[in-house]
mmCIF file of C-alpha atoms in Angstrom:
data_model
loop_
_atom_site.group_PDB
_atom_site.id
_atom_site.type_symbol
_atom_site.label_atom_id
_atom_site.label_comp_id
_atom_site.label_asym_id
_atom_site.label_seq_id
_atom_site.Cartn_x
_atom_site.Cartn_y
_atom_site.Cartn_z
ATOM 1 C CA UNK A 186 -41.783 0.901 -1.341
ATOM 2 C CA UNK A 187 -43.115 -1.052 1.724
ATOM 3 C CA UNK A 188 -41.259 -2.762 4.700
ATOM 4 C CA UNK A 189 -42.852 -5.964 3.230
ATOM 5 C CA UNK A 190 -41.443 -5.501 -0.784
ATOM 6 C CA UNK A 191 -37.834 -4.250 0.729
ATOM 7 C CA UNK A 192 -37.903 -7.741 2.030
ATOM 8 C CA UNK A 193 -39.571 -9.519 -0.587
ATOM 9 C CA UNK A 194 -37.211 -7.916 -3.036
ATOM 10 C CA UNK A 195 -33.943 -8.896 -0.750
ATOM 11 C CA UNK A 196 -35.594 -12.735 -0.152
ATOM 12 C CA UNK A 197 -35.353 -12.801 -4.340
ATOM 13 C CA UNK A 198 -32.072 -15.254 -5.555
ATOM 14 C CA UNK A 199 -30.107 -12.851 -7.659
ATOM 15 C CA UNK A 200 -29.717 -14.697 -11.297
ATOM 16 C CA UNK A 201 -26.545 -16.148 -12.123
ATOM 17 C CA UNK A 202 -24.850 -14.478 -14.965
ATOM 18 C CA UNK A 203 -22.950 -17.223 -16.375
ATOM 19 C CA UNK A 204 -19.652 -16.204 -18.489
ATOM 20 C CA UNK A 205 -19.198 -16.480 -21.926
ATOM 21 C CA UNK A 206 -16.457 -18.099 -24.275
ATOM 22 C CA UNK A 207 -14.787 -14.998 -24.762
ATOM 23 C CA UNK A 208 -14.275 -14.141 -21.092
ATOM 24 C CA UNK A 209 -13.897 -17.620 -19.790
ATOM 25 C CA UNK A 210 -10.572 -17.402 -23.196
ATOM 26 C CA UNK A 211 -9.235 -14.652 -21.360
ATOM 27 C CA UNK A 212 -8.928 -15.731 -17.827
ATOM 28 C CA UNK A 213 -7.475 -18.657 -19.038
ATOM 29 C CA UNK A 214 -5.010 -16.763 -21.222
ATOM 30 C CA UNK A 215 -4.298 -14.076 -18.555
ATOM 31 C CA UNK A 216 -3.685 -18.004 -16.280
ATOM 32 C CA UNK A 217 -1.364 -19.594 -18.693
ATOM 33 C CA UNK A 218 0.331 -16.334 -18.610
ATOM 34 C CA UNK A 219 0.943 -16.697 -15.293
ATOM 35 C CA UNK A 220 1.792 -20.380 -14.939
ATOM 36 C CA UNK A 221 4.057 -20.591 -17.780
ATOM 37 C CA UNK A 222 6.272 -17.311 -15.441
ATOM 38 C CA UNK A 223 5.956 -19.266 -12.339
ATOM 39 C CA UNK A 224 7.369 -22.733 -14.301
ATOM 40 C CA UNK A 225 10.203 -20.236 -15.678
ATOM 41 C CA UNK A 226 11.130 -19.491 -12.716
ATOM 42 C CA UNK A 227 11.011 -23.010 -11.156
ATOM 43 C CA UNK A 228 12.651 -24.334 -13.882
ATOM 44 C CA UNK A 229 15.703 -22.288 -14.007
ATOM 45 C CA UNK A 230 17.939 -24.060 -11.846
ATOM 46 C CA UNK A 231 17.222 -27.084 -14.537
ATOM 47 C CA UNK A 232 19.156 -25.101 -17.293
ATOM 48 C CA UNK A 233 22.112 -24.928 -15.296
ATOM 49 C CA UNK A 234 22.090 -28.731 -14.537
ATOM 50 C CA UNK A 235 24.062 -31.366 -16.711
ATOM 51 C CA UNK A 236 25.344 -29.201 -19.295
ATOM 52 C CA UNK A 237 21.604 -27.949 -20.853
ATOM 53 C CA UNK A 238 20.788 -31.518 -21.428
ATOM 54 C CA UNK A 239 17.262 -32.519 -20.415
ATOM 55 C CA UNK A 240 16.797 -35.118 -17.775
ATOM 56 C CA UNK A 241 14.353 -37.956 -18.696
ATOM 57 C CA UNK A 242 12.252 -40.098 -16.805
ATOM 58 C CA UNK A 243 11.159 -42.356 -19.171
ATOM 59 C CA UNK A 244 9.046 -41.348 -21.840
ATOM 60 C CA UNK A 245 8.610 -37.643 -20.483
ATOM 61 C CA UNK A 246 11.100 -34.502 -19.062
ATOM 62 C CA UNK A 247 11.777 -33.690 -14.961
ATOM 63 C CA UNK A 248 10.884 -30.423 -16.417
ATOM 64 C CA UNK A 249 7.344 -31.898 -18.311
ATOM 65 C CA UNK A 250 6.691 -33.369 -15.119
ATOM 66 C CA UNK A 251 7.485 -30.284 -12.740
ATOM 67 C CA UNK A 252 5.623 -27.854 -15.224
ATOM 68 C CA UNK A 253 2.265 -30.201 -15.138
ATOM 69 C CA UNK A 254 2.464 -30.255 -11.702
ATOM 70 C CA UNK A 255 2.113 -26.633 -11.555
ATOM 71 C CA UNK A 256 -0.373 -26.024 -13.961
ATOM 72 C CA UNK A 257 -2.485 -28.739 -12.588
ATOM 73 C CA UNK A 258 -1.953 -27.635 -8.961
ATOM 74 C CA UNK A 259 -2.458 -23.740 -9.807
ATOM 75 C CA UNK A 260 -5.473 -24.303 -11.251
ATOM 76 C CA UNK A 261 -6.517 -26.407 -7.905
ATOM 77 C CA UNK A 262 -5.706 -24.650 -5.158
ATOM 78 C CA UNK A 263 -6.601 -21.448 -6.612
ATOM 79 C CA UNK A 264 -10.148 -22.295 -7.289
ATOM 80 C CA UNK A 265 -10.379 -24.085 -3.978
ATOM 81 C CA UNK A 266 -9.200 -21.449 -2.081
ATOM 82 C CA UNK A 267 -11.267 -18.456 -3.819
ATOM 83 C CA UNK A 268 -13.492 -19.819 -6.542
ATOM 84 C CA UNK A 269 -11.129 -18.351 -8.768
ATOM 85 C CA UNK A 270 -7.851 -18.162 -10.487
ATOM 86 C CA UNK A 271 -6.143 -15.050 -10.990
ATOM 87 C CA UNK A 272 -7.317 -14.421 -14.460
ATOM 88 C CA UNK A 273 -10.733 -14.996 -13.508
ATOM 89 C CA UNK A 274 -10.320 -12.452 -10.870
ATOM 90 C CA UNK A 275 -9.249 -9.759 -13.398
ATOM 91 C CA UNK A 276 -12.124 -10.557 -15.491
ATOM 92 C CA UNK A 277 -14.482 -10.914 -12.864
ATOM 93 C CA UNK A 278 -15.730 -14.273 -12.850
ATOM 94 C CA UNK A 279 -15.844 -17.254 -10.877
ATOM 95 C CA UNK A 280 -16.500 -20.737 -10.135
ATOM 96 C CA UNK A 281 -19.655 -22.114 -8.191
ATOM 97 C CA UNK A 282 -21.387 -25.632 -8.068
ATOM 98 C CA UNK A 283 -24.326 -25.811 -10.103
ATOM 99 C CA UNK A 284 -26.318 -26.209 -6.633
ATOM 100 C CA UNK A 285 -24.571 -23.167 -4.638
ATOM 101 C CA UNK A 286 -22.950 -25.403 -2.651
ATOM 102 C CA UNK A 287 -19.735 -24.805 -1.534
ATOM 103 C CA UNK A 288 -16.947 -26.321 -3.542
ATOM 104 C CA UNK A 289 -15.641 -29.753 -2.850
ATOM 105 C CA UNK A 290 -12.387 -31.316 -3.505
ATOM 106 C CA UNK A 291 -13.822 -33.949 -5.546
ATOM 107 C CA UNK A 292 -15.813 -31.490 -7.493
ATOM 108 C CA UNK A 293 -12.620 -29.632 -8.168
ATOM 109 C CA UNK A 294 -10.451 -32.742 -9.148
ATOM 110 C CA UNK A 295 -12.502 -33.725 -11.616
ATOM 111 C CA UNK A 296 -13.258 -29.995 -13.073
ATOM 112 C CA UNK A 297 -9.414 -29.195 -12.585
ATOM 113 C CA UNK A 298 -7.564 -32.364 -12.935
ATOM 114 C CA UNK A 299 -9.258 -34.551 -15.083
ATOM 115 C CA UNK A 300 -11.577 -32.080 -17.529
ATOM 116 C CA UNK A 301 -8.290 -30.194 -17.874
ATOM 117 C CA UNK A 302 -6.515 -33.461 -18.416
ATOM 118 C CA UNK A 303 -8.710 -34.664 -20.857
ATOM 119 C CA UNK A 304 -8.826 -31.559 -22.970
ATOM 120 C CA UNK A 305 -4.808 -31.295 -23.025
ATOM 121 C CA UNK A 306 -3.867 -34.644 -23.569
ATOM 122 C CA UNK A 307 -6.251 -35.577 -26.270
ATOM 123 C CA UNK A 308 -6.601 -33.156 -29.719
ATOM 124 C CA UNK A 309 -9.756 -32.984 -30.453
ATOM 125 C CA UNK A 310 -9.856 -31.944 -26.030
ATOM 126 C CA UNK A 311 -9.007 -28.333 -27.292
ATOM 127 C CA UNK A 312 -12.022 -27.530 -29.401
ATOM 128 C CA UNK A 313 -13.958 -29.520 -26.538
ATOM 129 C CA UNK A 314 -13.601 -25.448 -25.049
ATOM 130 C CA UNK A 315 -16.263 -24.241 -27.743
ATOM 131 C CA UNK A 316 -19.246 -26.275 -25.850
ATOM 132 C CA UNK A 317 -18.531 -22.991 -23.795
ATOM 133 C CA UNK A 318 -20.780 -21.157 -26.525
ATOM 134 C CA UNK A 319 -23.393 -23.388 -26.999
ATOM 135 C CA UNK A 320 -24.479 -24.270 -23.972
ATOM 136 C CA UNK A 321 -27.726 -22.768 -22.095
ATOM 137 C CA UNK A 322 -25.416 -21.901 -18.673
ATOM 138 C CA UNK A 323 -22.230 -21.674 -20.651
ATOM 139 C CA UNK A 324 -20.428 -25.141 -19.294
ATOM 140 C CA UNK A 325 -17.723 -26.651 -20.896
ATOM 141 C CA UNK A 326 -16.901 -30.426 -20.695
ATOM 142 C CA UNK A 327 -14.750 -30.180 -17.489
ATOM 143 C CA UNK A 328 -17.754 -28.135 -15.753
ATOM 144 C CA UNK A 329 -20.149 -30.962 -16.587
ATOM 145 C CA UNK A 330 -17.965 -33.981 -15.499
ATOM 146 C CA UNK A 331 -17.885 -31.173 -12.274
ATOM 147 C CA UNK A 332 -21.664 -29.973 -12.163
ATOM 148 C CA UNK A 333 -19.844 -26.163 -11.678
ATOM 149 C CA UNK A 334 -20.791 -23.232 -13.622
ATOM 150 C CA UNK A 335 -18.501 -20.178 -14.297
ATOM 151 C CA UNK A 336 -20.490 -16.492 -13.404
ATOM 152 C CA UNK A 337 -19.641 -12.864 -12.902
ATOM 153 C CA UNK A 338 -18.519 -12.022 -9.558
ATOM 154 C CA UNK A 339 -21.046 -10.126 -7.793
#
């Protein structure tokens, strides 16, 4: 090969390899995993308190409340801080805007906060995961209201 097709070939944009349902369902997995031990052991102290009864604030549980926080802020700060969570780093993926960009806090609220929001609070939310599999770059609801896209690691 020439000089001038080593740098051609290095000027070309490597194509994204965008993940699949299947991987994408076993970060997230591998993630709840993980949240649901770090709310166990938050939540602890909250067994010992008022005899085992649950405190309420209203119409949810200081517990609820505590454990939402967590999930909602793991998912955040994770992603913000390395395009990934720790289940997509076992699997190898990760999160990018859909204009390789770097990642913004309002593109993460509303991929993190409110697409997750949306697809936990309302029923029909959780099969909302299965656009995964039928879309051209593999996006599911809370990556559209986000413009991000989910791709292997390189």
């Amino acid at each position: 090969m020439s000089e001038a097709q080593v740098v051609f070939a290095e000027e070309q944009p490597k194509e994204k390899r965008y993940a699949g349902f299947w991987m994408r369902f076993w970060a997230y997995v591998t993630d709840l995993i993980i949240v649901f031990s770090i709310n166990g052991i938050l939540l602890i102290p909250f067994k010992f308190m008022n005899d085992n009864i649950q405190l309420d604030i209203g119409f949810w549980t200081v517990t609820g409340i505590i454990s939402s926080i967590v999930f909602y802020l793991y998912f955040l700060f994770m992603t913000k801080s390395f395009k990934q969570t720790l289940g997509k780093m076992i699997f190898g993926l990760k999160v990018i805007r859909e204009d390789d960009k770097p990642l913004t806090w309002s593109d993460l609220l509303f991929r993190e906060v409110v697409g997750r929001f949306i697809h936990r609070v309302f029923f029909i939310g959780l099969f909302l995961y299965v656009f995964v599999a039928f879309t051209n770059e593999k996006q599911g609801i809370h990556d559209m209201f986000a413009s991000t896209r989910v791709v292997f690691a390189e």
